[in-house]
Amino acid sequence: MEKIIEIKNLNVKAGKKEILKDVKLNIYRNKINTIVGPSGGGKSTLLRCLNRLTELEPNFEIRGEILFNGKELREYSDIEVRRQIGMVFQRPNPFPMSIYDNVAFGVRLQGNVKKEKLDEMVRTSLEEAGLWDEVKDDLKRSAFTLSGGQQQRLCIARALVLRPEILMMDEPTSSLDPAAKAKVEDLMLDLKEKYTVVLVTHDIIQARKVSDYTAMIFNGKIVATGEGRDLLEESSSDSVKSFLGSVMA
C-alpha cells in the first residue's frame, strides 16, 4: 500500500495534559483508514492534527513530524493543507444558505469561476456525495430543509468540491438514523476509488464493514494496527480486547 501520510513521534499536550504520546502511523492512499478507540482516547485530536486545526488552540503544544506526500505538513500553507485535506464533522453543519451555495462556497472563496464551470463542479460533487438525484430540482432551497442524513452528505459534497486528496470524517454517522448511516457507509466505499478516506469511529460494526486499514488509539497511544477487520477480530492486544469487550457487551 502506498503511504500518503506518515506520522512520526507525534506528541500533543494541552497544558500539562498529554493527549497524544509518540504516535507513529501511516495513512494509505485510496484506502479507508479507520481510527478506533474509546472516547477521550485522542482520536479526534489526531484527526485535527492532520489538517492543522490543533494549531489554532492557544494552549496546545505539538511535537513530532507529519509528512504529507513526503513533505512536512508545516511546509504547506494553512489554506493549501485544508484544501487538500478536507474535514467532515460529527454533526452536519450546513451553512445558512441554499444547497447550491453551500457546495459552491469554498470555490467562490478561491476566486472568480465562470458560472458554467461552477455549475459543473457543484453537480459533480453532489453526484459523488450521492445527493444529486435528491436535490437537483430545487438547488435554491435552504440546506436546513434537508434531512440529517442529506445534510451530512451535503457537507461531504462541500468538502469534495475542492478536489482534496484526503477526506477526513470524524464520527460522521453518530447522529444519523440507520438508513442514513448505511448510505454514508456505502458512500465511503465508493469514495475511496478517487480519494483517501480517514475515518474516526467508535462503531466497531461500521469499522468492520468499511475499513481497509485500522489503528486503535488508547490513552493517547497507538496500541495496535492492522488490515481491515483482522485487527478487530484477531488482535491479541489486551487494550484492543478490553475496548472490543466494552463496545460489544
CSV table of C-alpha atoms in Angstrom, one decimal:
chain,number,residue,atom,x,y,z
A,1,MET,CA,0.0,0.0,0.0
A,2,GLU,CA,1.2,3.5,-0.9
A,3,LYS,CA,1.6,5.9,2.0
A,4,ILE,CA,0.1,9.4,1.6
A,5,ILE,CA,0.7,10.5,5.2
A,6,GLU,CA,3.4,9.4,7.6
A,7,ILE,CA,3.1,10.4,11.3
A,8,LYS,CA,6.3,10.1,13.3
A,9,ASN,CA,6.6,10.5,17.1
A,10,LEU,CA,3.7,12.9,17.3
A,11,ASN,CA,3.1,14.3,20.8
A,12,VAL,CA,0.3,16.7,21.7
A,13,LYS,CA,-0.2,18.4,25.1
A,14,ALA,CA,-2.9,20.7,26.3
A,15,GLY,CA,-1.3,22.5,29.3
A,16,LYS,CA,0.1,19.6,31.4
A,17,LYS,CA,-2.3,17.0,29.9
A,18,GLU,CA,-0.8,14.6,27.4
A,19,ILE,CA,-3.4,13.9,24.7
A,20,LEU,CA,-1.2,12.1,22.1
A,21,LYS,CA,2.0,10.2,23.0
A,22,ASP,CA,4.7,9.2,20.5
A,23,VAL,CA,2.1,8.4,17.8
A,24,LYS,CA,3.5,6.6,14.8
A,25,LEU,CA,1.0,5.9,12.0
A,26,ASN,CA,0.8,5.6,8.2
A,27,ILE,CA,-2.3,6.7,6.2
A,28,TYR,CA,-2.6,4.8,2.9
A,29,ARG,CA,-3.7,6.3,-0.4
A,30,ASN,CA,-7.1,5.3,-1.8
A,31,LYS,CA,-8.0,3.3,1.3
A,32,ILE,CA,-10.4,3.7,4.2
A,33,ASN,CA,-8.0,4.3,7.1
A,34,THR,CA,-10.0,3.9,10.3
A,35,ILE,CA,-9.0,5.1,13.8
A,36,VAL,CA,-11.0,3.4,16.6
A,37,GLY,CA,-10.8,3.6,20.3
A,38,PRO,CA,-12.7,4.7,23.4
A,39,SER,CA,-14.0,8.2,24.0
A,40,GLY,CA,-11.3,10.6,25.2
A,41,GLY,CA,-8.5,8.4,23.8
A,42,GLY,CA,-7.2,11.1,21.4
A,43,LYS,CA,-8.9,10.1,18.1
A,44,SER,CA,-10.4,13.5,17.2
A,45,THR,CA,-7.2,15.3,18.2
A,46,LEU,CA,-5.2,13.1,15.9
A,47,LEU,CA,-7.5,13.8,13.1
A,48,ARG,CA,-7.3,17.6,13.7
A,49,CYS,CA,-3.6,17.4,13.7
A,50,LEU,CA,-3.7,16.2,10.1
A,51,ASN,CA,-5.2,19.4,8.8
A,52,ARG,CA,-3.5,21.6,11.4
A,53,LEU,CA,-6.7,22.6,13.3
A,54,THR,CA,-4.9,21.9,16.6
A,55,GLU,CA,-2.5,24.7,15.9
A,56,LEU,CA,-5.5,27.1,16.4
A,57,GLU,CA,-5.6,26.1,20.0
A,58,PRO,CA,-3.5,28.6,22.1
A,59,ASN,CA,-2.5,26.1,24.8
A,60,PHE,CA,-1.7,23.2,22.6
A,61,GLU,CA,2.0,22.0,22.3
A,62,ILE,CA,2.7,19.9,19.3
A,63,ARG,CA,5.9,18.0,18.6
A,64,GLY,CA,6.8,15.4,16.0
A,65,GLU,CA,6.5,15.0,12.2
A,66,ILE,CA,3.6,14.7,9.9
A,67,LEU,CA,4.7,14.1,6.3
A,68,PHE,CA,2.1,14.6,3.5
A,69,ASN,CA,3.2,13.3,0.2
A,70,GLY,CA,6.7,13.1,1.6
A,71,LYS,CA,6.8,16.8,2.7
A,72,GLU,CA,6.5,18.1,6.2
A,73,LEU,CA,2.9,19.3,6.8
A,74,ARG,CA,4.1,22.6,8.3
A,75,GLU,CA,5.8,23.5,5.0
A,76,TYR,CA,2.4,23.8,3.3
A,77,SER,CA,0.3,26.9,3.8
A,78,ASP,CA,-2.8,26.6,6.0
A,79,ILE,CA,-5.0,27.2,3.1
A,80,GLU,CA,-3.4,24.5,1.0
A,81,VAL,CA,-3.5,22.0,3.8
A,82,ARG,CA,-7.2,22.5,4.3
A,83,ARG,CA,-7.9,22.4,0.6
A,84,GLN,CA,-6.0,19.1,0.2
A,85,ILE,CA,-7.2,17.5,3.4
A,86,GLY,CA,-11.0,18.1,3.8
A,87,MET,CA,-12.9,17.5,7.0
A,88,VAL,CA,-16.4,16.3,7.8
A,89,PHE,CA,-17.5,16.7,11.4
A,90,GLN,CA,-19.6,14.6,13.7
A,91,ARG,CA,-22.8,16.6,13.3
A,92,PRO,CA,-23.9,18.0,10.0
A,93,ASN,CA,-23.0,21.7,9.8
A,94,PRO,CA,-24.5,23.2,6.6
A,95,PHE,CA,-24.2,27.0,6.2
A,96,PRO,CA,-27.4,29.1,6.4
A,97,MET,CA,-27.8,29.4,2.6
A,98,SER,CA,-29.0,27.4,-0.3
A,99,ILE,CA,-28.0,23.8,-1.2
A,100,TYR,CA,-26.1,25.2,-4.3
A,101,ASP,CA,-24.4,28.0,-2.3
A,102,ASN,CA,-23.2,25.5,0.4
A,103,VAL,CA,-21.4,23.4,-2.2
A,104,ALA,CA,-20.1,26.4,-4.1
A,105,PHE,CA,-18.9,28.3,-1.0
A,106,GLY,CA,-15.3,27.1,-1.0
A,107,VAL,CA,-14.8,27.5,-4.7
A,108,ARG,CA,-16.0,31.1,-4.6
A,109,LEU,CA,-13.6,31.9,-1.8
A,110,GLN,CA,-10.7,31.0,-4.0
A,111,GLY,CA,-11.6,33.5,-6.8
A,112,ASN,CA,-13.9,34.1,-9.7
A,113,VAL,CA,-15.1,31.0,-11.5
A,114,LYS,CA,-17.4,31.1,-14.5
A,115,LYS,CA,-21.0,30.1,-13.8
A,116,GLU,CA,-20.9,27.2,-16.2
A,117,LYS,CA,-17.8,25.8,-14.6
A,118,LEU,CA,-19.2,26.3,-11.1
A,119,ASP,CA,-22.4,24.6,-12.0
A,120,GLU,CA,-20.5,21.6,-13.3
A,121,MET,CA,-18.4,21.5,-10.1
A,122,VAL,CA,-21.4,21.6,-7.9
A,123,ARG,CA,-23.2,18.9,-9.8
A,124,THR,CA,-20.2,16.6,-9.8
A,125,SER,CA,-19.7,17.0,-6.1
A,126,LEU,CA,-23.3,16.3,-5.3
A,127,GLU,CA,-23.2,13.3,-7.5
A,128,GLU,CA,-20.1,12.0,-5.8
A,129,ALA,CA,-21.9,12.5,-2.4
A,130,GLY,CA,-24.9,10.6,-3.6
A,131,LEU,CA,-27.2,13.6,-3.2
A,132,TRP,CA,-27.7,15.0,-6.7
A,133,ASP,CA,-30.8,13.0,-7.7
A,134,GLU,CA,-32.5,14.0,-4.4
A,135,VAL,CA,-31.9,17.8,-4.7
A,136,LYS,CA,-31.3,18.5,-8.4
A,137,ASP,CA,-34.8,20.1,-9.0
A,138,ASP,CA,-34.5,22.6,-6.1
A,139,LEU,CA,-30.9,23.6,-5.5
A,140,LYS,CA,-32.1,27.1,-4.4
A,141,ARG,CA,-33.9,25.9,-1.3
A,142,SER,CA,-32.3,26.2,2.2
A,143,ALA,CA,-29.9,23.5,3.2
A,144,PHE,CA,-31.7,23.4,6.5
A,145,THR,CA,-34.7,21.9,4.8
A,146,LEU,CA,-32.8,18.7,4.2
A,147,SER,CA,-32.9,15.7,6.5
A,148,GLY,CA,-30.0,15.0,8.8
A,149,GLY,CA,-28.5,12.3,6.5
A,150,GLN,CA,-28.9,14.6,3.5
A,151,GLN,CA,-27.2,17.5,5.4
A,152,GLN,CA,-24.2,15.2,6.2
A,153,ARG,CA,-23.9,14.2,2.5
A,154,LEU,CA,-24.2,17.9,1.6
A,155,CYS,CA,-21.2,18.6,3.9
A,156,ILE,CA,-19.3,15.8,2.2
A,157,ALA,CA,-20.1,17.4,-1.2
A,158,ARG,CA,-18.9,20.8,0.1
A,159,ALA,CA,-15.6,19.2,1.0
A,160,LEU,CA,-15.3,17.3,-2.3
A,161,VAL,CA,-15.9,20.3,-4.5
A,162,LEU,CA,-12.3,21.5,-3.7
A,163,ARG,CA,-11.0,18.1,-5.0
A,164,PRO,CA,-9.0,17.2,-1.9
A,165,GLU,CA,-6.6,14.3,-1.8
A,166,ILE,CA,-7.9,13.2,1.6
A,167,LEU,CA,-11.3,13.3,3.1
A,168,MET,CA,-11.4,13.0,6.9
A,169,MET,CA,-14.6,12.0,8.7
A,170,ASP,CA,-15.0,12.4,12.5
A,171,GLU,CA,-17.8,10.1,13.7
A,172,PRO,CA,-19.8,11.1,10.6
A,173,THR,CA,-22.8,8.8,11.2
A,174,SER,CA,-23.1,9.0,15.0
A,175,SER,CA,-26.2,11.4,14.8
A,176,LEU,CA,-27.9,9.6,11.9
A,177,ASP,CA,-30.7,7.1,11.8
A,178,PRO,CA,-29.8,3.5,10.5
A,179,ALA,CA,-30.9,4.2,6.9
A,180,ALA,CA,-28.9,7.4,6.6
A,181,LYS,CA,-25.9,5.8,8.3
A,182,ALA,CA,-25.9,3.0,5.7
A,183,LYS,CA,-25.9,5.5,2.9
A,184,VAL,CA,-22.9,7.3,4.2
A,185,GLU,CA,-21.1,3.9,4.8
A,186,ASP,CA,-21.8,2.9,1.2
A,187,LEU,CA,-20.7,6.3,0.0
A,188,MET,CA,-17.3,5.9,1.8
A,189,LEU,CA,-16.7,2.6,-0.1
A,190,ASP,CA,-17.3,4.4,-3.4
A,191,LEU,CA,-15.3,7.5,-2.5
A,192,LYS,CA,-12.0,5.6,-1.9
A,193,GLU,CA,-11.8,5.0,-5.6
A,194,LYS,CA,-10.9,8.7,-6.0
A,195,TYR,CA,-10.0,9.8,-2.5
A,196,THR,CA,-8.1,8.7,0.6
A,197,VAL,CA,-10.6,8.4,3.5
A,198,VAL,CA,-9.6,8.8,7.1
A,199,LEU,CA,-12.5,7.7,9.4
A,200,VAL,CA,-12.7,8.1,13.2
A,201,THR,CA,-15.4,5.9,14.8
A,202,HIS,CA,-16.2,4.1,17.9
A,203,ASP,CA,-18.6,1.9,16.0
A,204,ILE,CA,-16.9,-1.4,15.6
A,205,ILE,CA,-19.5,-2.9,13.3
A,206,GLN,CA,-19.0,0.1,11.0
A,207,ALA,CA,-15.2,-0.3,11.1
A,208,ARG,CA,-15.5,-3.9,10.2
A,209,LYS,CA,-17.8,-3.0,7.3
A,210,VAL,CA,-15.7,-0.3,5.6
A,211,SER,CA,-12.1,-0.3,6.9
A,212,ASP,CA,-9.1,-1.3,4.8
A,213,TYR,CA,-6.6,-0.4,7.4
A,214,THR,CA,-7.3,0.1,11.1
A,215,ALA,CA,-5.5,1.7,14.0
A,216,MET,CA,-6.5,1.6,17.6
A,217,ILE,CA,-5.7,4.5,19.9
A,218,PHE,CA,-5.9,4.1,23.7
A,219,ASN,CA,-5.0,6.8,26.2
A,220,GLY,CA,-3.2,8.7,23.5
A,221,LYS,CA,-1.1,5.9,22.2
A,222,ILE,CA,-1.5,3.7,19.1
A,223,VAL,CA,-1.8,0.2,20.7
A,224,ALA,CA,-2.5,-1.8,17.5
A,225,THR,CA,-2.6,-1.5,13.8
A,226,GLY,CA,-3.7,-4.0,11.1
A,227,GLU,CA,-5.5,-4.5,7.9
A,228,GLY,CA,-9.3,-4.1,8.0
A,229,ARG,CA,-11.3,-6.5,10.1
A,230,ASP,CA,-8.3,-8.6,11.1
A,231,LEU,CA,-7.3,-6.2,13.8
A,232,LEU,CA,-10.8,-6.0,15.1
A,233,GLU,CA,-11.3,-9.8,15.3
A,234,GLU,CA,-7.9,-11.4,15.9
A,235,SER,CA,-5.8,-9.0,17.9
A,236,SER,CA,-4.0,-10.3,21.0
A,237,SER,CA,-3.6,-6.8,22.5
A,238,ASP,CA,-5.2,-6.5,25.9
A,239,SER,CA,-6.2,-2.9,25.1
A,240,VAL,CA,-8.0,-4.0,22.0
A,241,LYS,CA,-9.7,-6.9,23.7
A,242,SER,CA,-10.8,-4.6,26.6
A,243,PHE,CA,-12.2,-2.0,24.1
A,244,LEU,CA,-14.0,-4.6,22.0
A,245,GLY,CA,-15.4,-6.1,25.1
A,246,SER,CA,-16.8,-2.8,26.3
A,247,VAL,CA,-18.4,-1.8,23.0
A,248,MET,CA,-19.8,-5.2,22.1
A,249,ALA,CA,-21.2,-6.0,25.5
